[in-house]
CSV table of C-alpha atoms in Angstrom, one decimal:
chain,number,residue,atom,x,y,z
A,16,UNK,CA,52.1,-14.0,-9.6
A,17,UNK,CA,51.1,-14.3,-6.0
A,18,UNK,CA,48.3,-11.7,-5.2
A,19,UNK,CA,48.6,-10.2,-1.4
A,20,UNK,CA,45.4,-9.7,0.8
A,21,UNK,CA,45.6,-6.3,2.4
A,22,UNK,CA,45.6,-6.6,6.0
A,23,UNK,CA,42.1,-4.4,6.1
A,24,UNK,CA,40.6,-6.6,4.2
A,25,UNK,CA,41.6,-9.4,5.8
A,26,UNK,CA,40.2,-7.8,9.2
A,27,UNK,CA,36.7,-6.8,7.8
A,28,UNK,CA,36.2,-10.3,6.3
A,29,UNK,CA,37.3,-11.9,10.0
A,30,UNK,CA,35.0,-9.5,11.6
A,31,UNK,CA,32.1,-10.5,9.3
A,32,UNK,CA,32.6,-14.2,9.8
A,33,UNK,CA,32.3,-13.3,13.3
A,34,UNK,CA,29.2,-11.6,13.8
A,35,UNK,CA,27.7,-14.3,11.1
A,36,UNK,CA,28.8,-16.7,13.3
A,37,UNK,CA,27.2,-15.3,16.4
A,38,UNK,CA,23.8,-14.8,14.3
A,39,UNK,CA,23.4,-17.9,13.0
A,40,UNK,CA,24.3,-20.0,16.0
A,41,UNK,CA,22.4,-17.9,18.9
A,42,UNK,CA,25.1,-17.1,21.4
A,43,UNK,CA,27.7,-19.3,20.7
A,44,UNK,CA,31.3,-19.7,22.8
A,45,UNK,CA,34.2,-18.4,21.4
A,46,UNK,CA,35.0,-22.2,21.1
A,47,UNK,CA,32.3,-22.5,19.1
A,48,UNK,CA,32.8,-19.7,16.7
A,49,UNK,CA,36.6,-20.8,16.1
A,50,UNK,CA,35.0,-24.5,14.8
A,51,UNK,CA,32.7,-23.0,12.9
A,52,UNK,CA,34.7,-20.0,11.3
A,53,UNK,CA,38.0,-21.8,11.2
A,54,UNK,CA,39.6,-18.4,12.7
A,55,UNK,CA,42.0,-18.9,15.3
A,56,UNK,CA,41.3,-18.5,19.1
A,57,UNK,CA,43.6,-15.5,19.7
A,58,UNK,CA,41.7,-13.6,16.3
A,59,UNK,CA,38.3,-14.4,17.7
A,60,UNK,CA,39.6,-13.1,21.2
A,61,UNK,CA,41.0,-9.8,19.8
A,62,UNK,CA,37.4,-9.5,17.3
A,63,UNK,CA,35.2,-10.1,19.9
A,64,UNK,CA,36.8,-7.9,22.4
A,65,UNK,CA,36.9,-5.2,19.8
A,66,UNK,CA,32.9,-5.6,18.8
A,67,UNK,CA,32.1,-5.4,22.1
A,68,UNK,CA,33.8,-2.4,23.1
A,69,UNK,CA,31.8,-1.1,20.1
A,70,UNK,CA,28.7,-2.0,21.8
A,71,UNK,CA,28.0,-4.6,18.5
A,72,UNK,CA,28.0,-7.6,20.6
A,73,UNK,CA,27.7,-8.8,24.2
A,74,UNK,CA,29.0,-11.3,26.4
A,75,UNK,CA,26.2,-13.7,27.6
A,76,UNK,CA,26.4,-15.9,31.2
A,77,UNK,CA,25.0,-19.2,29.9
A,78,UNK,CA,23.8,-20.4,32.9
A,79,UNK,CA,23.0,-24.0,31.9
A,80,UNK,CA,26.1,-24.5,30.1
A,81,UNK,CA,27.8,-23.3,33.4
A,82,UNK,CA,25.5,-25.6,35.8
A,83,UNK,CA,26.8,-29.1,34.0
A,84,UNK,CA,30.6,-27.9,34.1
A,85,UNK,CA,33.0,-27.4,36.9
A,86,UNK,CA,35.2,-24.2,36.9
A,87,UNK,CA,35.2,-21.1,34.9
A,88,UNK,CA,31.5,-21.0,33.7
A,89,UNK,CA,31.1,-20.9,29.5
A,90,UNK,CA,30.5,-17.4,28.6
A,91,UNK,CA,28.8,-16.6,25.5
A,92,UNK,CA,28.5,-14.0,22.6
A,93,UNK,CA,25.2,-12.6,21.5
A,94,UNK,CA,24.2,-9.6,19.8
A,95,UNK,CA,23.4,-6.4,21.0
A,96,UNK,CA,20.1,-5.3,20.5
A,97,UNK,CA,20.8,-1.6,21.3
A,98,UNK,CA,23.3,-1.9,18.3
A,99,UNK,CA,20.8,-1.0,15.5
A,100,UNK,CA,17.2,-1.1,14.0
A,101,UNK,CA,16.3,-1.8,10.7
A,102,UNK,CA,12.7,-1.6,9.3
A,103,UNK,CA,10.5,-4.6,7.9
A,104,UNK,CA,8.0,-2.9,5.7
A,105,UNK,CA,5.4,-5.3,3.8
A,106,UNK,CA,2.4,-3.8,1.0
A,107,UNK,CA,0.1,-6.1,-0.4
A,108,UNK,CA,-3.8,-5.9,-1.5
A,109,UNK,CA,-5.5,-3.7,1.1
A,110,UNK,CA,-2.8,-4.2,3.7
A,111,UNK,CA,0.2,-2.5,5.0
A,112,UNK,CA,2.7,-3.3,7.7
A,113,UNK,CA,6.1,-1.8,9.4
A,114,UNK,CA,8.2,-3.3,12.0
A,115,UNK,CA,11.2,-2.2,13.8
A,116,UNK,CA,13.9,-5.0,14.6
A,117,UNK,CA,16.4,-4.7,16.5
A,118,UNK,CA,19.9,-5.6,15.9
A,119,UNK,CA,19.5,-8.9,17.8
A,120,UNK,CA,16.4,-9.7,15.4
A,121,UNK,CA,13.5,-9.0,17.6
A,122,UNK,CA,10.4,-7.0,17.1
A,123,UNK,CA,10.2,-4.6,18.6
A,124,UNK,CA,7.3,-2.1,17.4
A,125,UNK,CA,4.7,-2.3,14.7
A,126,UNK,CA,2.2,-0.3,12.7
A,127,UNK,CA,-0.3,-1.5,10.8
A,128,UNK,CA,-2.6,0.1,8.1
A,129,UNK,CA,-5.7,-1.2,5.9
A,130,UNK,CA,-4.9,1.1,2.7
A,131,UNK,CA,-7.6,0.6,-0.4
A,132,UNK,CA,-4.2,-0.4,-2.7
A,133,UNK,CA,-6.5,-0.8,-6.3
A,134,UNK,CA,-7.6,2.8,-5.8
A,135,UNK,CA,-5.3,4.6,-4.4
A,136,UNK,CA,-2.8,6.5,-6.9
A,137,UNK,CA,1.2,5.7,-7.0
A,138,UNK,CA,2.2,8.7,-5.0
A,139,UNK,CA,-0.6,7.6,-2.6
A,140,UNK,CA,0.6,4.0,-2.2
A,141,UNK,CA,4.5,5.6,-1.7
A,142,UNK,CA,3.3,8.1,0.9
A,143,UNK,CA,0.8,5.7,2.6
A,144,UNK,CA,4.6,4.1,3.0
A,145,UNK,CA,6.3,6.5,4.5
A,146,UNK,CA,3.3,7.6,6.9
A,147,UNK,CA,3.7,4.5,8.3
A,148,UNK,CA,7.2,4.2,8.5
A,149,UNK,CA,7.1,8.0,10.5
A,150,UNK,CA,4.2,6.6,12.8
A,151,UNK,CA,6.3,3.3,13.9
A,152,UNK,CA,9.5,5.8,14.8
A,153,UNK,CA,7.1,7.9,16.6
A,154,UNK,CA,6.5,4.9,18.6
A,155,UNK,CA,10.1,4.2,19.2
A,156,UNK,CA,10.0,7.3,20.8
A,157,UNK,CA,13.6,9.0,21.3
A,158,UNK,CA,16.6,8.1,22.6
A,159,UNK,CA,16.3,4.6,20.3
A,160,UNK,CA,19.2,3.3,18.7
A,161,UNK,CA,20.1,4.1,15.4
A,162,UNK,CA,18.1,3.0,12.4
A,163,UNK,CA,20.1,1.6,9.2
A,164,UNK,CA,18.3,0.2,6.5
A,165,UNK,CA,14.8,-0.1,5.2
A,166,UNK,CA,13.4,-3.4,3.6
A,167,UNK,CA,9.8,-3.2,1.5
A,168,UNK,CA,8.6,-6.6,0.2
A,169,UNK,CA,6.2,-6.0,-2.0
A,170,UNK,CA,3.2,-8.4,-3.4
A,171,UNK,CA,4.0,-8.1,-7.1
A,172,UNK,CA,7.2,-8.4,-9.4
A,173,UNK,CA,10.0,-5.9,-7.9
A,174,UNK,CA,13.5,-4.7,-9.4
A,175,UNK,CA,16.1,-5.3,-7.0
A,176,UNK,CA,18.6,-3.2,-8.5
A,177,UNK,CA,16.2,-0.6,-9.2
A,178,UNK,CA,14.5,-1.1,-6.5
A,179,UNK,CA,11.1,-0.5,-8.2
A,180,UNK,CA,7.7,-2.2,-8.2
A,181,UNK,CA,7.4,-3.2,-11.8
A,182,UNK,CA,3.8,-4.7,-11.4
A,183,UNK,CA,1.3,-6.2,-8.8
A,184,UNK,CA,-2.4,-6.9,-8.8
A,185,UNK,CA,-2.7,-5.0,-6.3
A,186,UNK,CA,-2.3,-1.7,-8.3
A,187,UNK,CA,-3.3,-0.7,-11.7
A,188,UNK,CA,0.1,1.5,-11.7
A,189,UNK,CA,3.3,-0.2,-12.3
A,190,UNK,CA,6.9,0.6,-12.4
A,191,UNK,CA,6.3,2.6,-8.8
A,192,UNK,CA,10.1,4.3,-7.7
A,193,UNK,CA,9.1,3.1,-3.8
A,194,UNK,CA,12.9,3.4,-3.0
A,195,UNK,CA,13.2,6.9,-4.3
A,196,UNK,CA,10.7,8.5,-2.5
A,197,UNK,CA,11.4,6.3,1.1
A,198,UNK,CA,14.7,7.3,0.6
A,199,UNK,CA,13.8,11.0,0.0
A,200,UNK,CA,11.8,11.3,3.1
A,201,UNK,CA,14.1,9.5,5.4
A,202,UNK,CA,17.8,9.8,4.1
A,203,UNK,CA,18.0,6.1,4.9
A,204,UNK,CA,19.0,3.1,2.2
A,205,UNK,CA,16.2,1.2,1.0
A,206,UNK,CA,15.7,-1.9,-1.2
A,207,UNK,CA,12.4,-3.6,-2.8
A,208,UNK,CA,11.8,-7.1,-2.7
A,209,UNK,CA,9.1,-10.0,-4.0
A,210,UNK,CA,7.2,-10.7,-0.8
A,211,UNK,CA,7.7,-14.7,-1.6
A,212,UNK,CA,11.2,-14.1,-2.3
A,213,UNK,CA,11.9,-12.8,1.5
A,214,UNK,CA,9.9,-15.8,2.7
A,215,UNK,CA,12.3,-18.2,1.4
A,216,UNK,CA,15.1,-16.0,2.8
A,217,UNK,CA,13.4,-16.6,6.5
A,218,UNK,CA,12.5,-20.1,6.3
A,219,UNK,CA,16.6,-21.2,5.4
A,220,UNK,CA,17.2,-19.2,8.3
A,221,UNK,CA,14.8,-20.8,10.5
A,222,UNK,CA,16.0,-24.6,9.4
A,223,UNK,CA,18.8,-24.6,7.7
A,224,UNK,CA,18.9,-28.3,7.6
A,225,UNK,CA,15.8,-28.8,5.5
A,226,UNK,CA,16.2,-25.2,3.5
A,227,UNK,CA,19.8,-24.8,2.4
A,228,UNK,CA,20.9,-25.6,-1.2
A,229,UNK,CA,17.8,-26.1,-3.1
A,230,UNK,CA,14.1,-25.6,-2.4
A,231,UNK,CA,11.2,-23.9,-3.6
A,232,UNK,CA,8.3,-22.0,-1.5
A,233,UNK,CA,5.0,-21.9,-2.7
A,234,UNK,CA,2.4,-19.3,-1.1
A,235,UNK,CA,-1.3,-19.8,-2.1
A,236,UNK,CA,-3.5,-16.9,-1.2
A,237,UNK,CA,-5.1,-14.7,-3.9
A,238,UNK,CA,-2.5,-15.0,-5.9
A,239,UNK,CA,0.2,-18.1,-6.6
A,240,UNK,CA,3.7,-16.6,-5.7
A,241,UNK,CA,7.2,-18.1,-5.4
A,242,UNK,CA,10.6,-18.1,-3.9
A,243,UNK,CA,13.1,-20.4,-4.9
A,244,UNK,CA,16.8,-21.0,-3.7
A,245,UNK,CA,19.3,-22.4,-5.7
A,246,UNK,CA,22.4,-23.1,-4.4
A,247,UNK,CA,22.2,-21.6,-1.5
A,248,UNK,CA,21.3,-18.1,-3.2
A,249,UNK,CA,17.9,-16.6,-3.6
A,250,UNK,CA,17.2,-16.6,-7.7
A,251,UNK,CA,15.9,-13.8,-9.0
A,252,UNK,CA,15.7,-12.1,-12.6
A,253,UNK,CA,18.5,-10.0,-14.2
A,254,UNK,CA,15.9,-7.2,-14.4
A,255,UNK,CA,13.0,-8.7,-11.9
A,256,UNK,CA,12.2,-10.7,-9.1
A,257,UNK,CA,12.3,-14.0,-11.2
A,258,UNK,CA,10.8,-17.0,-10.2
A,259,UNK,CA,6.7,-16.2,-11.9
A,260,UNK,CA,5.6,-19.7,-11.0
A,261,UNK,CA,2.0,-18.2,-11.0
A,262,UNK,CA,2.3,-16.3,-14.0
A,263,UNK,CA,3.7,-20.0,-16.1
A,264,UNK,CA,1.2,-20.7,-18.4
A,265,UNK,CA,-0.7,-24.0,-17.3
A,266,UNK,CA,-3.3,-24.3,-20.2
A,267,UNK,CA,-2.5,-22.0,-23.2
A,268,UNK,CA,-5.3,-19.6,-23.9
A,269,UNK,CA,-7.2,-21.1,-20.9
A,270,UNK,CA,-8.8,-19.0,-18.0
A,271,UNK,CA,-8.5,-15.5,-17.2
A,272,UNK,CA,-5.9,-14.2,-15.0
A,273,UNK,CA,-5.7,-11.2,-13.0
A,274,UNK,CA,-2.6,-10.5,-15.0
A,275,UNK,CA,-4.8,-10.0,-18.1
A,276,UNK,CA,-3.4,-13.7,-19.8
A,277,UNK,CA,-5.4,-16.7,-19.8
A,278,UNK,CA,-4.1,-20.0,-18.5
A,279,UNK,CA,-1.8,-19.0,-16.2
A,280,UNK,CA,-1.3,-21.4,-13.0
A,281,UNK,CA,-2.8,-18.5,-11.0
A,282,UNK,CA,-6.2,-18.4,-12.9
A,283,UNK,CA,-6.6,-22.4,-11.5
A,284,UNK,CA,-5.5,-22.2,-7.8
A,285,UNK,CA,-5.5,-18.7,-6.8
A,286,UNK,CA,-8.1,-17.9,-3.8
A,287,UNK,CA,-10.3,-16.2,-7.1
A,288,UNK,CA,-10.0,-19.1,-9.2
A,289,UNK,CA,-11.0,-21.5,-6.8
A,290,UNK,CA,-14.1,-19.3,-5.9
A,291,UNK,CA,-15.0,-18.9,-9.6
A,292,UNK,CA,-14.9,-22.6,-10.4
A,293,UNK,CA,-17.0,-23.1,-6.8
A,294,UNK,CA,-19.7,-20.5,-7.9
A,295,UNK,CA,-19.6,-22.2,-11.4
A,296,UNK,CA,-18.8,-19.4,-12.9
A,297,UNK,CA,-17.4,-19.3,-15.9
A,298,UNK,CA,-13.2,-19.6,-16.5
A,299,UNK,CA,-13.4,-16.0,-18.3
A,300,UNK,CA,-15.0,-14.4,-15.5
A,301,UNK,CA,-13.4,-11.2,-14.3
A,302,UNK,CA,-11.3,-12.5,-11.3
A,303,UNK,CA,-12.4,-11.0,-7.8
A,304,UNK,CA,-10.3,-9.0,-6.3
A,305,UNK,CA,-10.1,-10.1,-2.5
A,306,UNK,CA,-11.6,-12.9,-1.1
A,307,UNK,CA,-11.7,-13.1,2.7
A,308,UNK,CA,-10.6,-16.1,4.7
A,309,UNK,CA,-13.9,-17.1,5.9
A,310,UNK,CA,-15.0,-17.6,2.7
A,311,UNK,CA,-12.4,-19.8,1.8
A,312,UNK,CA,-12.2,-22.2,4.3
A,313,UNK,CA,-16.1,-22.8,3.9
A,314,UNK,CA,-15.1,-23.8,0.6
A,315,UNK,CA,-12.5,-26.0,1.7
A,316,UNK,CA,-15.0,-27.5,4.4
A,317,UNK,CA,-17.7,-28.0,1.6
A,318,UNK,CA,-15.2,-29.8,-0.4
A,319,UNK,CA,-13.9,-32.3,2.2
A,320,UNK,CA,-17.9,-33.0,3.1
A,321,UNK,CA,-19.6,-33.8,-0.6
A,322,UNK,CA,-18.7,-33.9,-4.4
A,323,UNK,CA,-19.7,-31.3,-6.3
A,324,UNK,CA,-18.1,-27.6,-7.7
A,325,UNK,CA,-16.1,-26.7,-4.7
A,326,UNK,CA,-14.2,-29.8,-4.6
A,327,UNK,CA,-13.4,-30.3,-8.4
A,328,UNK,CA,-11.8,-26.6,-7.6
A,329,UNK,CA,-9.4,-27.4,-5.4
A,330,UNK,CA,-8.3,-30.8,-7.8
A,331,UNK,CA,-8.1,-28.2,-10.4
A,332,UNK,CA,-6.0,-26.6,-7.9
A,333,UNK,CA,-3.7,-29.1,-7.3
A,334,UNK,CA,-3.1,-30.4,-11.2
A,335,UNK,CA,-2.1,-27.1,-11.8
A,336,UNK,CA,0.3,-26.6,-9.1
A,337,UNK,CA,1.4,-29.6,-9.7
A,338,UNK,CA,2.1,-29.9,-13.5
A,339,UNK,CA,3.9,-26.3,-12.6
A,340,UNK,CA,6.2,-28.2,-10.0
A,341,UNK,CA,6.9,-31.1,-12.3
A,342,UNK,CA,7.9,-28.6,-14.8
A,343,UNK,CA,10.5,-27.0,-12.5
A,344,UNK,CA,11.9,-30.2,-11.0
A,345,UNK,CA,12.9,-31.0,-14.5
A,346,UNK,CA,14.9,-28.2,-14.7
A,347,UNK,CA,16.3,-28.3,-11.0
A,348,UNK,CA,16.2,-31.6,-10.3
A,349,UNK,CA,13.1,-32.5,-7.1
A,350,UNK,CA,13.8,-30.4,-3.9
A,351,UNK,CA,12.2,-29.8,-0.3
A,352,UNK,CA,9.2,-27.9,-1.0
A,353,UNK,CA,7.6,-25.2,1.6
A,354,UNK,CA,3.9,-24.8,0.8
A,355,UNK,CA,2.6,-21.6,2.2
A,356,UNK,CA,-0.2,-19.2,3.2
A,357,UNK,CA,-3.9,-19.7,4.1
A,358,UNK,CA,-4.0,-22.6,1.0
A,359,UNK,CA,-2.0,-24.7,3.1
A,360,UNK,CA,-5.8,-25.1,5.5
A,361,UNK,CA,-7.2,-27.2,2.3
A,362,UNK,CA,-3.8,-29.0,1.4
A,363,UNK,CA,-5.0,-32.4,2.2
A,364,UNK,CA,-7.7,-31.5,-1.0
A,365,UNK,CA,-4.5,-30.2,-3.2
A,366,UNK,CA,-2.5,-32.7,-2.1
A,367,UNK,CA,-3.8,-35.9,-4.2
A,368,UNK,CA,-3.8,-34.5,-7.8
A,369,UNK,CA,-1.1,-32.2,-7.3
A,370,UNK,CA,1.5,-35.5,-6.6
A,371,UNK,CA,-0.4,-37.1,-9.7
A,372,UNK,CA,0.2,-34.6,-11.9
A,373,UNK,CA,3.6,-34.4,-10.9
A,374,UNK,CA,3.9,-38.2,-11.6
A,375,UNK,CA,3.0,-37.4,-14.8
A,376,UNK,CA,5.4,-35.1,-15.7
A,377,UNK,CA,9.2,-35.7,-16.1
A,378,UNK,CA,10.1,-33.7,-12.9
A,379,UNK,CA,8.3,-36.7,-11.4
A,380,UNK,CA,10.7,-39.5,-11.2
A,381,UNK,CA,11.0,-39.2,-7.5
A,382,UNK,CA,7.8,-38.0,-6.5
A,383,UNK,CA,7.8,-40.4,-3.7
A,384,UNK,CA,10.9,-38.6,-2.2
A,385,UNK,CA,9.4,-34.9,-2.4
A,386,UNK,CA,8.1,-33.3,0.8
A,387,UNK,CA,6.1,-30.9,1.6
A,388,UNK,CA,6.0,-28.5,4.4
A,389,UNK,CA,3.4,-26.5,5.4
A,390,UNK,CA,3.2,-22.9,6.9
A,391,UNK,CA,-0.1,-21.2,7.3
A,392,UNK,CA,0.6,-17.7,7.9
A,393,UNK,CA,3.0,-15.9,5.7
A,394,UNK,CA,3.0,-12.1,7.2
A,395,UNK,CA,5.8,-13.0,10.1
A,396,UNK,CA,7.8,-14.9,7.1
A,397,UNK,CA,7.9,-12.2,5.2
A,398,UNK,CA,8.9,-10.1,8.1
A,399,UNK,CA,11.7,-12.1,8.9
A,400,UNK,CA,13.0,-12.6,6.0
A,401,UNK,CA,13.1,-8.3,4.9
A,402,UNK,CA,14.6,-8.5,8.6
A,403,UNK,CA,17.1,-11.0,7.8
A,404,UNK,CA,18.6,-9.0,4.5
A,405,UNK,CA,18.8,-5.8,6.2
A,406,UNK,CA,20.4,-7.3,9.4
A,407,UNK,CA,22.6,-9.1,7.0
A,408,UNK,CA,23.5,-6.0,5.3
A,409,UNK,CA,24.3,-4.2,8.7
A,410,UNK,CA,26.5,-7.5,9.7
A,411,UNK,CA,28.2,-6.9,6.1
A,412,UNK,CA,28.7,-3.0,5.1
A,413,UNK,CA,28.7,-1.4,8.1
A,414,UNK,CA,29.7,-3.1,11.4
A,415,UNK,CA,32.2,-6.0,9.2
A,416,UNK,CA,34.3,-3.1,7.8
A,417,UNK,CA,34.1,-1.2,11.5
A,418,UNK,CA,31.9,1.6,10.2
A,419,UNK,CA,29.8,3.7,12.8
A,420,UNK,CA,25.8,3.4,12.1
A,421,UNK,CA,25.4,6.8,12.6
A,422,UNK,CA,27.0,7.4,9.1
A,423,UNK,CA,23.6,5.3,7.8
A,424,UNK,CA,21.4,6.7,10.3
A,425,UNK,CA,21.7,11.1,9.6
A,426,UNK,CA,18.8,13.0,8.8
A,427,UNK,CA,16.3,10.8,10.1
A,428,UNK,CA,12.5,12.0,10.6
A,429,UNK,CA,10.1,11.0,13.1
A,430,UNK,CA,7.7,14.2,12.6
């Protein structure tokens, strides 16, 4: 039995492929987007001409292309901006951010907050949300284009499909309904999401050719977090964020973790760990809360000048790490690996017994032939990559079927 694809269908998929095609290449020709989409010239002509009388995308002069060809210069699609914003909101120990991004994927206005997170309760840490939320649209002013979708990543382990914070050191409360109440107070659709799991959404964007099938990012901060893509789709849990690679035990009943275990990965290379090991404290000392980045890289510059307790931390560091690694590179095979956060400023300390504990594991076959990249600062990451789903959504479920953002966008409050 031959199965018939409706002719709507068949337009909202084309119109999808299109605008993907125009946000993943920057402007390309229609030329361009028929190569890459396989869509023929005429159906790109009648899409295109169709999105941009919708005001979805533009048609850009691109002047260089026209300078180095004779006749008709090449003109270009791009993306709106003025089509839609969508909000990157980011909550993690102490610190809370929220950016407005416009369709085109620019910046365009932030707000940011220094909430006490371990003492504040639930309903505090969901209002300190929205307060900021209401303070970046009051910078937007009025008149601004339509806003669509919310994205909070959240330090911790989230719930997609509930769209809940299940747990986080960065709070004593877990299983916090952030969607609920954003949604409540805004009449806008909002999803939760693992802060390390939207950085590995931004970095395949940013290079695809290194990030695309398989690879794992490792942020080392205060805590050990991880986002991993496999197949070219983001793994997470059936019920959670997946992807604990701090939380995987590392010496069974070994040092305490701010998770309450012992011998997770975390209680060995985490900011804390590596501070309690420095101070020679002992392994079951109560892990400190926040450590500040100062503090840190003396650590690190102590380490690189003399032997002693600061520089046994960060070898603990990297065994850890890297026995972890091994172990998941014998599950999914060796893969590019981004290493990121302010750890990445003492890598050249982790590096050396992290590869040799890899060696020594079975992950480690090819240990000569695994790469590390390294990116210091993971707040615009995780910016990007809440950006990334929500613009991705919009591309999708609204402007790929033809629907007008304003059916998103009612009820909205700035006050």
């Amino acid at each position: 039995m031959t199965v018939g694809v409706r002719h709507d269908d068949l337009r909202k998929r084309n119109r999808s492929m299109v605008i993907a095609a125009v946000r993943r290449a920057n402007q390309p020709s229609r030329t361009e987007i028929a190569s890459t989409t396989g869509l023929s010239h005429s159906t790109i002509s009648t899409i295109s001409a169709d999105l941009i009388g919708e005001g979805i995308l533009v048609e850009v002069k691109n002047g260089e292309t026209a300078a180095l060809k004779r006749g008709r210069p090449q003109v270009a699609l791009g993306l709106n901006p003025r089509a839609a914003i969508v909000i990157s909101a980011m909550l993690s120990l102490n610190s809370l951010s929220a950016s407005a991004i416009d369709y085109a994927g620019t910046a365009i206005a932030h707000d940011i907050s220094r909430p006490p997170t371990l003492t504040m309760t639930a309903v505090e840490l969901s209002d300190a949300v929205i307060a900021s939320i209401r303070r970046l649209l009051a910078k937007l002013g009025t008149g601004h284009s339509p806003v669509v979708r919310i994205t909070l990543a959240v330090q911790g382990i989230t719930d997609s499909g509930a769209r809940e914070l299940l747990w986080s050191p960065i709070t004593p409360h877990s299983d916090i309904a952030f969607a609920a109440a954003i949604e409540d107070a805004f009449s806008l659709p909002v999803t939760v999401e693992n802060d390390c799991n939207m950085i590995a959404v931004a970095l395949r964007g940013r290079m695809p050719e290194r990030y695309r099938d398989n690879f794992f990012t490792i942020l080392l901060s205060n805590g050990i977090g991880m986002g991993l893509i496999l197949r070219g789709e983001l793994f997470t849990g059936s019920h959670s964020s997946g992807g604990e690679f701090g939380h995987m035990i590392h010496i069974p009943n070994g040092a305490l973790c701010r998770c309450g275990r012992r011998g997770c990965i975390e209680a060995y290379a985490g900011n804390y760990a590596i501070y309690r090991h420095s101070r020679g404290e002992s392994e079951r000392a109560q892990p400190v809360a926040d450590i500040d980045d100062a503090t840190m890289l003396a650590m690190a510059a102590a380490a690189r000048d003399h032997p002693g307790r600061e520089r046994q931390a960060f070898v603990n560091a990297g065994e850890a790490i890297g026995f972890g690694l091994g172990s998941l590179f014998a599950l999914f095979d060796p893969a590019p690996v981004a290493i990121v956060g302010l750890g990445t400023s003492a890598f050249d300390m982790i590096e050396p017994s992290m590869r040799a504990a890899i060696a020594r594991t079975a992950g480690g076959q090819h240990n000569a032939a695994i790469s590390f990249e390294l990116e210091p600062d993971e707040m615009p990451l995780i910016r990007e990559g809440c950006a990334r789903q929500a613009l991705t959504f919009v591309d999708n479920e609204i402007f790929g079927p033809g629907m007008s953002p304003s059916a998103f966008a009612h009820g909205q409050e700035v006050a």
